[in-house]
Amino acid sequence: MQTLAKQMYRAIRFNPVVERTTNSLRRSATLNFDAIDLFVPISPGDIVIDGGANVGLVTSKAVRAGATVHAFEPNSVCFDILRKRFALHPNVHLHNKGLMDRDCTLTLSTPVAHREFDSIDTTVAASFVAESFDAPVTTETVTCIDISEFIMSLDKPVAVLKLDIEGAEIGAINRLIDTGAIDRIKFAVVETHERFSDELARQTEELKARLAELGLNDKVRLDWI
C-alpha cells in the first residue's frame, strides 16, 4: 500500500505540467541544500550542474531560481522520469551519462527492487564503483564523460556543481583540481561515500587534506548527505 501511494504521488508530482506550475509558483533566489542548512544564492541564467540527478530534486530547486541546469543521470529508469518531468523546461539540459574523471564506458549496478522498495527507491544506490550490495543487482552499460572537459567547454563558469555519484566523486574532484577546471566553479557541494570500502575512505581523507592545503574548503563542501 505504501509503495502504491508513492507511485501515485510520483505520477502527479513528476507530471511536466505540475512541475512547470510548481516551479513558477515557488520562485526562489537560492539553491537550497536543506539537510546541511546550506542556501546558495543563484541568479537567473547561472549554470548549475546536477551530477547524479536521480529523479531531479536538486534540478527542480535550481529551476526555481532561474538557473540553466545540466542534469547528468546514468540510470535509465531515472532518466526516463527526468525526460518527462522537465519536458516543459527549456533551460534544463538532460544527459543520460555519468560524470567521471575521464571519458569511458562503465557498468552501472543498481540494487533490485524488493519488498517495500520499488525500482525508483533503489536507484539512489546505483554505482559504478561500489564493491558489493546486500541485494541482487541489475546492470547497464553507460557512457561517462570527463567532468573537467565538460566544464571547460561551457561558455561561462559554473555557479554550483552538485555531485552525488556514489563513490566516483573523489576521482572527479581530483580531476577538476589537476586540470584547473576547479577555477571555473564558484561552489561545489558533494556527498562522499567512504562507507563503500576502506580504499575509498582513504582516498576521501586524502582529498580532504588536499582541499585544506589548497585553501578550497570554502569552495568544495564534502559534508552533504
PDB file of C-alpha atoms in Angstrom:
ATOM      1  CA  MET A   1       0.000   0.000   0.000  1.00  0.00           C
ATOM      2  CA  GLN A   2       2.858   2.347   0.854  1.00  0.00           C
ATOM      3  CA  THR A   3       4.516   1.616  -2.495  1.00  0.00           C
ATOM      4  CA  LEU A   4       1.253   2.254  -4.341  1.00  0.00           C
ATOM      5  CA  ALA A   5       0.839   5.601  -2.574  1.00  0.00           C
ATOM      6  CA  LYS A   6       4.378   6.609  -3.585  1.00  0.00           C
ATOM      7  CA  GLN A   7       3.707   5.658  -7.175  1.00  0.00           C
ATOM      8  CA  MET A   8       0.517   7.707  -7.242  1.00  0.00           C
ATOM      9  CA  TYR A   9       2.290  10.710  -5.731  1.00  0.00           C
ATOM     10  CA  ARG A  10       5.085  10.486  -8.284  1.00  0.00           C
ATOM     11  CA  ALA A  11       2.668  10.190 -11.173  1.00  0.00           C
ATOM     12  CA  ILE A  12       1.195  13.537 -10.142  1.00  0.00           C
ATOM     13  CA  ARG A  13       4.298  15.358  -8.910  1.00  0.00           C
ATOM     14  CA  PHE A  14       6.510  14.397 -11.851  1.00  0.00           C
ATOM     15  CA  ASN A  15       3.928  15.375 -14.436  1.00  0.00           C
ATOM     16  CA  PRO A  16       5.515  18.059 -16.664  1.00  0.00           C
ATOM     17  CA  VAL A  17       2.600  20.472 -16.259  1.00  0.00           C
ATOM     18  CA  VAL A  18       2.633  20.069 -12.465  1.00  0.00           C
ATOM     19  CA  GLU A  19       6.398  20.544 -12.443  1.00  0.00           C
ATOM     20  CA  ARG A  20       6.206  23.716 -14.516  1.00  0.00           C
ATOM     21  CA  THR A  21       3.367  25.126 -12.405  1.00  0.00           C
ATOM     22  CA  THR A  22       5.054  24.273  -9.108  1.00  0.00           C
ATOM     23  CA  ASN A  23       8.309  25.907 -10.123  1.00  0.00           C
ATOM     24  CA  SER A  24       6.521  29.019 -11.348  1.00  0.00           C
ATOM     25  CA  LEU A  25       4.726  29.396  -8.032  1.00  0.00           C
ATOM     26  CA  ARG A  26       7.759  28.653  -5.854  1.00  0.00           C
ATOM     27  CA  ARG A  27      10.331  31.044  -7.231  1.00  0.00           C
ATOM     28  CA  SER A  28      13.495  31.342  -5.164  1.00  0.00           C
ATOM     29  CA  ALA A  29      16.742  33.279  -5.147  1.00  0.00           C
ATOM     30  CA  THR A  30      18.724  30.401  -3.645  1.00  0.00           C
ATOM     31  CA  LEU A  31      19.500  26.763  -4.296  1.00  0.00           C
ATOM     32  CA  ASN A  32      18.736  25.050  -1.006  1.00  0.00           C
ATOM     33  CA  PHE A  33      20.515  22.006   0.424  1.00  0.00           C
ATOM     34  CA  ASP A  34      18.254  21.663   3.434  1.00  0.00           C
ATOM     35  CA  ALA A  35      19.998  18.676   5.017  1.00  0.00           C
ATOM     36  CA  ILE A  36      23.039  20.820   5.850  1.00  0.00           C
ATOM     37  CA  ASP A  37      21.263  24.196   6.140  1.00  0.00           C
ATOM     38  CA  LEU A  38      23.044  25.487   3.049  1.00  0.00           C
ATOM     39  CA  PHE A  39      21.459  28.151   0.842  1.00  0.00           C
ATOM     40  CA  VAL A  40      23.480  29.143  -2.225  1.00  0.00           C
ATOM     41  CA  PRO A  41      22.482  32.397  -3.985  1.00  0.00           C
ATOM     42  CA  ILE A  42      21.545  31.879  -7.641  1.00  0.00           C
ATOM     43  CA  SER A  43      20.920  34.497 -10.312  1.00  0.00           C
ATOM     44  CA  PRO A  44      18.780  33.859 -13.401  1.00  0.00           C
ATOM     45  CA  GLY A  45      20.909  32.254 -16.098  1.00  0.00           C
ATOM     46  CA  ASP A  46      23.526  30.884 -13.706  1.00  0.00           C
ATOM     47  CA  ILE A  47      24.774  27.414 -14.635  1.00  0.00           C
ATOM     48  CA  VAL A  48      24.089  24.566 -12.222  1.00  0.00           C
ATOM     49  CA  ILE A  49      25.393  21.045 -12.796  1.00  0.00           C
ATOM     50  CA  ASP A  50      23.377  18.310 -11.105  1.00  0.00           C
ATOM     51  CA  GLY A  51      25.707  15.322 -11.134  1.00  0.00           C
ATOM     52  CA  GLY A  52      23.761  12.215 -10.192  1.00  0.00           C
ATOM     53  CA  ALA A  53      20.395  13.899 -10.652  1.00  0.00           C
ATOM     54  CA  ASN A  54      18.326  10.791  -9.851  1.00  0.00           C
ATOM     55  CA  VAL A  55      14.690  11.965 -10.319  1.00  0.00           C
ATOM     56  CA  GLY A  56      15.508  15.682 -10.222  1.00  0.00           C
ATOM     57  CA  LEU A  57      15.099  17.052  -6.702  1.00  0.00           C
ATOM     58  CA  VAL A  58      18.067  19.437  -6.969  1.00  0.00           C
ATOM     59  CA  THR A  59      17.323  20.203 -10.621  1.00  0.00           C
ATOM     60  CA  SER A  60      13.795  21.271  -9.671  1.00  0.00           C
ATOM     61  CA  LYS A  61      15.097  23.599  -6.946  1.00  0.00           C
ATOM     62  CA  ALA A  62      17.661  25.113  -9.312  1.00  0.00           C
ATOM     63  CA  VAL A  63      14.986  25.797 -11.915  1.00  0.00           C
ATOM     64  CA  ARG A  64      13.000  27.817  -9.372  1.00  0.00           C
ATOM     65  CA  ALA A  65      15.989  30.136  -9.043  1.00  0.00           C
ATOM     66  CA  GLY A  66      16.135  30.626 -12.819  1.00  0.00           C
ATOM     67  CA  ALA A  67      19.261  28.551 -13.358  1.00  0.00           C
ATOM     68  CA  THR A  68      20.312  26.819 -16.548  1.00  0.00           C
ATOM     69  CA  VAL A  69      20.718  23.226 -15.409  1.00  0.00           C
ATOM     70  CA  HIS A  70      22.804  20.413 -16.826  1.00  0.00           C
ATOM     71  CA  ALA A  71      21.458  17.260 -15.179  1.00  0.00           C
ATOM     72  CA  PHE A  72      23.521  14.074 -15.520  1.00  0.00           C
ATOM     73  CA  GLU A  73      21.840  10.771 -14.714  1.00  0.00           C
ATOM     74  CA  PRO A  74      23.173   7.419 -15.989  1.00  0.00           C
ATOM     75  CA  ASN A  75      20.347   5.233 -14.655  1.00  0.00           C
ATOM     76  CA  SER A  76      17.779   4.607 -17.388  1.00  0.00           C
ATOM     77  CA  VAL A  77      14.798   4.418 -15.010  1.00  0.00           C
ATOM     78  CA  CYS A  78      15.598   7.816 -13.510  1.00  0.00           C
ATOM     79  CA  PHE A  79      16.447   9.364 -16.842  1.00  0.00           C
ATOM     80  CA  ASP A  80      13.026   8.476 -18.245  1.00  0.00           C
ATOM     81  CA  ILE A  81      11.457  10.302 -15.300  1.00  0.00           C
ATOM     82  CA  LEU A  82      13.697  13.352 -15.796  1.00  0.00           C
ATOM     83  CA  ARG A  83      12.893  13.477 -19.504  1.00  0.00           C
ATOM     84  CA  LYS A  84       9.154  13.563 -18.830  1.00  0.00           C
ATOM     85  CA  ARG A  85       9.289  15.710 -15.680  1.00  0.00           C
ATOM     86  CA  PHE A  86      11.269  18.560 -17.258  1.00  0.00           C
ATOM     87  CA  ALA A  87       9.826  18.367 -20.766  1.00  0.00           C
ATOM     88  CA  LEU A  88       8.440  21.910 -20.421  1.00  0.00           C
ATOM     89  CA  HIS A  89      11.694  23.406 -19.116  1.00  0.00           C
ATOM     90  CA  PRO A  90      13.933  24.535 -21.996  1.00  0.00           C
ATOM     91  CA  ASN A  91      16.589  25.646 -19.509  1.00  0.00           C
ATOM     92  CA  VAL A  92      17.078  22.056 -18.298  1.00  0.00           C
ATOM     93  CA  HIS A  93      19.557  20.057 -20.372  1.00  0.00           C
ATOM     94  CA  LEU A  94      19.462  16.329 -19.674  1.00  0.00           C
ATOM     95  CA  HIS A  95      22.419  13.999 -20.169  1.00  0.00           C
ATOM     96  CA  ASN A  96      21.957  10.239 -19.932  1.00  0.00           C
ATOM     97  CA  LYS A  97      25.602   9.855 -18.974  1.00  0.00           C
ATOM     98  CA  GLY A  98      27.835   9.562 -15.971  1.00  0.00           C
ATOM     99  CA  LEU A  99      30.314  12.174 -14.759  1.00  0.00           C
ATOM    100  CA  MET A 100      33.777  10.770 -14.157  1.00  0.00           C
ATOM    101  CA  ASP A 101      37.437  11.734 -14.162  1.00  0.00           C
ATOM    102  CA  ARG A 102      37.784  10.535 -17.765  1.00  0.00           C
ATOM    103  CA  ASP A 103      35.840   9.591 -20.882  1.00  0.00           C
ATOM    104  CA  CYS A 104      34.946   5.927 -20.568  1.00  0.00           C
ATOM    105  CA  THR A 105      32.268   3.266 -20.680  1.00  0.00           C
ATOM    106  CA  LEU A 106      31.370   1.620 -17.367  1.00  0.00           C
ATOM    107  CA  THR A 107      28.888  -0.827 -15.901  1.00  0.00           C
ATOM    108  CA  LEU A 108      26.301   0.742 -13.610  1.00  0.00           C
ATOM    109  CA  SER A 109      24.969  -1.602 -10.905  1.00  0.00           C
ATOM    110  CA  THR A 110      21.588  -0.911  -9.291  1.00  0.00           C
ATOM    111  CA  PRO A 111      20.057  -2.965  -6.453  1.00  0.00           C
ATOM    112  CA  VAL A 112      16.909  -4.806  -7.490  1.00  0.00           C
ATOM    113  CA  ALA A 113      13.625  -3.565  -6.025  1.00  0.00           C
ATOM    114  CA  HIS A 114      12.313  -5.679  -3.168  1.00  0.00           C
ATOM    115  CA  ARG A 115       9.585  -5.655  -0.563  1.00  0.00           C
ATOM    116  CA  GLU A 116       8.612  -2.053   0.227  1.00  0.00           C
ATOM    117  CA  PHE A 117      11.259  -0.571  -2.098  1.00  0.00           C
ATOM    118  CA  ASP A 118      10.337  -0.095  -5.742  1.00  0.00           C
ATOM    119  CA  SER A 119      12.568   0.415  -8.761  1.00  0.00           C
ATOM    120  CA  ILE A 120      12.887   4.155  -8.122  1.00  0.00           C
ATOM    121  CA  ASP A 121      13.758   3.777  -4.433  1.00  0.00           C
ATOM    122  CA  THR A 122      16.739   1.560  -5.209  1.00  0.00           C
ATOM    123  CA  THR A 123      18.215   3.822  -7.881  1.00  0.00           C
ATOM    124  CA  VAL A 124      19.693   6.123  -5.213  1.00  0.00           C
ATOM    125  CA  ALA A 125      22.265   3.375  -4.569  1.00  0.00           C
ATOM    126  CA  ALA A 126      23.238   2.828  -8.219  1.00  0.00           C
ATOM    127  CA  SER A 127      27.024   2.946  -8.537  1.00  0.00           C
ATOM    128  CA  PHE A 128      29.958   2.413 -10.860  1.00  0.00           C
ATOM    129  CA  VAL A 129      32.406   1.747  -8.019  1.00  0.00           C
ATOM    130  CA  ALA A 130      30.589   0.073  -5.097  1.00  0.00           C
ATOM    131  CA  GLU A 131      32.226  -3.280  -4.459  1.00  0.00           C
ATOM    132  CA  SER A 132      29.173  -5.138  -3.192  1.00  0.00           C
ATOM    133  CA  PHE A 133      25.463  -4.819  -2.449  1.00  0.00           C
ATOM    134  CA  ASP A 134      23.219  -6.552   0.078  1.00  0.00           C
ATOM    135  CA  ALA A 135      20.763  -7.378  -2.689  1.00  0.00           C
ATOM    136  CA  PRO A 136      20.832  -8.667  -6.271  1.00  0.00           C
ATOM    137  CA  VAL A 137      21.600  -6.026  -8.874  1.00  0.00           C
ATOM    138  CA  THR A 138      20.687  -5.109 -12.405  1.00  0.00           C
ATOM    139  CA  THR A 139      23.419  -3.759 -14.653  1.00  0.00           C
ATOM    140  CA  GLU A 140      23.585  -1.487 -17.670  1.00  0.00           C
ATOM    141  CA  THR A 141      26.436  -0.158 -19.766  1.00  0.00           C
ATOM    142  CA  VAL A 142      26.780   3.614 -19.517  1.00  0.00           C
ATOM    143  CA  THR A 143      28.807   6.251 -21.327  1.00  0.00           C
ATOM    144  CA  CYS A 144      30.707   8.526 -18.946  1.00  0.00           C
ATOM    145  CA  ILE A 145      32.368  11.838 -19.745  1.00  0.00           C
ATOM    146  CA  ASP A 146      35.319  13.748 -18.354  1.00  0.00           C
ATOM    147  CA  ILE A 147      33.850  16.282 -15.926  1.00  0.00           C
ATOM    148  CA  SER A 148      36.693  18.742 -16.478  1.00  0.00           C
ATOM    149  CA  GLU A 149      36.354  18.738 -20.248  1.00  0.00           C
ATOM    150  CA  PHE A 150      32.632  19.373 -19.966  1.00  0.00           C
ATOM    151  CA  ILE A 151      33.056  22.299 -17.575  1.00  0.00           C
ATOM    152  CA  MET A 152      35.806  23.827 -19.697  1.00  0.00           C
ATOM    153  CA  SER A 153      33.519  23.606 -22.739  1.00  0.00           C
ATOM    154  CA  LEU A 154      30.838  25.811 -21.163  1.00  0.00           C
ATOM    155  CA  ASP A 155      30.653  29.464 -22.139  1.00  0.00           C
ATOM    156  CA  LYS A 156      30.725  30.704 -18.545  1.00  0.00           C
ATOM    157  CA  PRO A 157      31.638  29.480 -15.058  1.00  0.00           C
ATOM    158  CA  VAL A 158      29.510  27.039 -13.080  1.00  0.00           C
ATOM    159  CA  ALA A 159      27.669  28.660 -10.171  1.00  0.00           C
ATOM    160  CA  VAL A 160      27.008  25.353  -8.391  1.00  0.00           C
ATOM    161  CA  LEU A 161      28.310  21.855  -9.003  1.00  0.00           C
ATOM    162  CA  LYS A 162      26.387  19.223  -7.081  1.00  0.00           C
ATOM    163  CA  LEU A 163      27.886  15.731  -7.082  1.00  0.00           C
ATOM    164  CA  ASP A 164      26.226  12.629  -5.715  1.00  0.00           C
ATOM    165  CA  ILE A 165      27.814   9.977  -7.898  1.00  0.00           C
ATOM    166  CA  GLU A 166      28.089   7.084  -5.457  1.00  0.00           C
ATOM    167  CA  GLY A 167      31.821   6.838  -4.897  1.00  0.00           C
ATOM    168  CA  ALA A 168      33.120   8.348  -8.145  1.00  0.00           C
ATOM    169  CA  GLU A 169      33.211  11.854  -6.661  1.00  0.00           C
ATOM    170  CA  ILE A 170      36.746  11.571  -5.283  1.00  0.00           C
ATOM    171  CA  GLY A 171      38.303  10.965  -8.684  1.00  0.00           C
ATOM    172  CA  ALA A 172      36.106  13.651 -10.237  1.00  0.00           C
ATOM    173  CA  ILE A 173      37.126  16.364  -7.747  1.00  0.00           C
ATOM    174  CA  ASN A 174      40.799  15.444  -8.023  1.00  0.00           C
ATOM    175  CA  ARG A 175      40.478  15.685 -11.792  1.00  0.00           C
ATOM    176  CA  LEU A 176      38.974  19.172 -11.509  1.00  0.00           C
ATOM    177  CA  ILE A 177      41.904  20.272  -9.354  1.00  0.00           C
ATOM    178  CA  ASP A 178      44.531  18.661 -11.591  1.00  0.00           C
ATOM    179  CA  THR A 179      43.214  20.323 -14.755  1.00  0.00           C
ATOM    180  CA  GLY A 180      42.440  23.713 -13.221  1.00  0.00           C
ATOM    181  CA  ALA A 181      38.759  23.348 -14.091  1.00  0.00           C
ATOM    182  CA  ILE A 182      38.035  23.865 -10.398  1.00  0.00           C
ATOM    183  CA  ASP A 183      38.710  27.569 -11.057  1.00  0.00           C
ATOM    184  CA  ARG A 184      35.604  27.677 -13.273  1.00  0.00           C
ATOM    185  CA  ILE A 185      33.378  26.512 -10.416  1.00  0.00           C
ATOM    186  CA  LYS A 186      32.121  29.009  -7.864  1.00  0.00           C
ATOM    187  CA  PHE A 187      30.839  26.422  -5.406  1.00  0.00           C
ATOM    188  CA  ALA A 188      30.608  22.636  -5.170  1.00  0.00           C
ATOM    189  CA  VAL A 189      28.566  20.519  -2.787  1.00  0.00           C
ATOM    190  CA  VAL A 190      29.438  16.842  -2.696  1.00  0.00           C
ATOM    191  CA  GLU A 191      28.205  13.702  -0.991  1.00  0.00           C
ATOM    192  CA  THR A 192      31.028  11.292  -0.207  1.00  0.00           C
ATOM    193  CA  HIS A 193      30.713   7.516   0.069  1.00  0.00           C
ATOM    194  CA  GLU A 194      33.687   6.374   2.122  1.00  0.00           C
ATOM    195  CA  ARG A 195      31.495   3.659   3.642  1.00  0.00           C
ATOM    196  CA  PHE A 196      31.820   1.692   0.408  1.00  0.00           C
ATOM    197  CA  SER A 197      35.352   0.484   1.106  1.00  0.00           C
ATOM    198  CA  ASP A 198      38.499   1.090   3.138  1.00  0.00           C
ATOM    199  CA  GLU A 199      40.257   2.246  -0.020  1.00  0.00           C
ATOM    200  CA  LEU A 200      37.579   4.826  -0.797  1.00  0.00           C
ATOM    201  CA  ALA A 201      37.715   6.007   2.819  1.00  0.00           C
ATOM    202  CA  ARG A 202      41.477   6.513   2.456  1.00  0.00           C
ATOM    203  CA  GLN A 203      41.039   8.444  -0.792  1.00  0.00           C
ATOM    204  CA  THR A 204      38.361  10.613   0.804  1.00  0.00           C
ATOM    205  CA  GLU A 205      40.648  11.582   3.673  1.00  0.00           C
ATOM    206  CA  GLU A 206      43.427  12.382   1.211  1.00  0.00           C
ATOM    207  CA  LEU A 207      41.078  14.627  -0.765  1.00  0.00           C
ATOM    208  CA  LYS A 208      40.010  16.453   2.379  1.00  0.00           C
ATOM    209  CA  ALA A 209      43.656  17.103   3.200  1.00  0.00           C
ATOM    210  CA  ARG A 210      44.324  18.288  -0.356  1.00  0.00           C
ATOM    211  CA  LEU A 211      41.395  20.700  -0.294  1.00  0.00           C
ATOM    212  CA  ALA A 212      42.573  22.116   3.029  1.00  0.00           C
ATOM    213  CA  GLU A 213      46.137  22.519   1.761  1.00  0.00           C
ATOM    214  CA  LEU A 214      44.927  24.364  -1.351  1.00  0.00           C
ATOM    215  CA  GLY A 215      42.522  26.573   0.599  1.00  0.00           C
ATOM    216  CA  LEU A 216      39.482  25.131  -1.160  1.00  0.00           C
ATOM    217  CA  ASN A 217      37.380  24.143   1.848  1.00  0.00           C
ATOM    218  CA  ASP A 218      35.101  27.142   1.363  1.00  0.00           C
ATOM    219  CA  LYS A 219      34.572  26.265  -2.293  1.00  0.00           C
ATOM    220  CA  VAL A 220      34.120  22.484  -2.055  1.00  0.00           C
ATOM    221  CA  ARG A 221      31.798  21.130   0.645  1.00  0.00           C
ATOM    222  CA  LEU A 222      32.132  17.392   1.255  1.00  0.00           C
ATOM    223  CA  ASP A 223      29.524  17.166   4.001  1.00  0.00           C
ATOM    224  CA  TRP A 224      26.290  16.920   2.044  1.00  0.00           C
ATOM    225  CA  ILE A 225      24.112  13.961   2.979  1.00  0.00           C
TER     226      ILE A 225
END
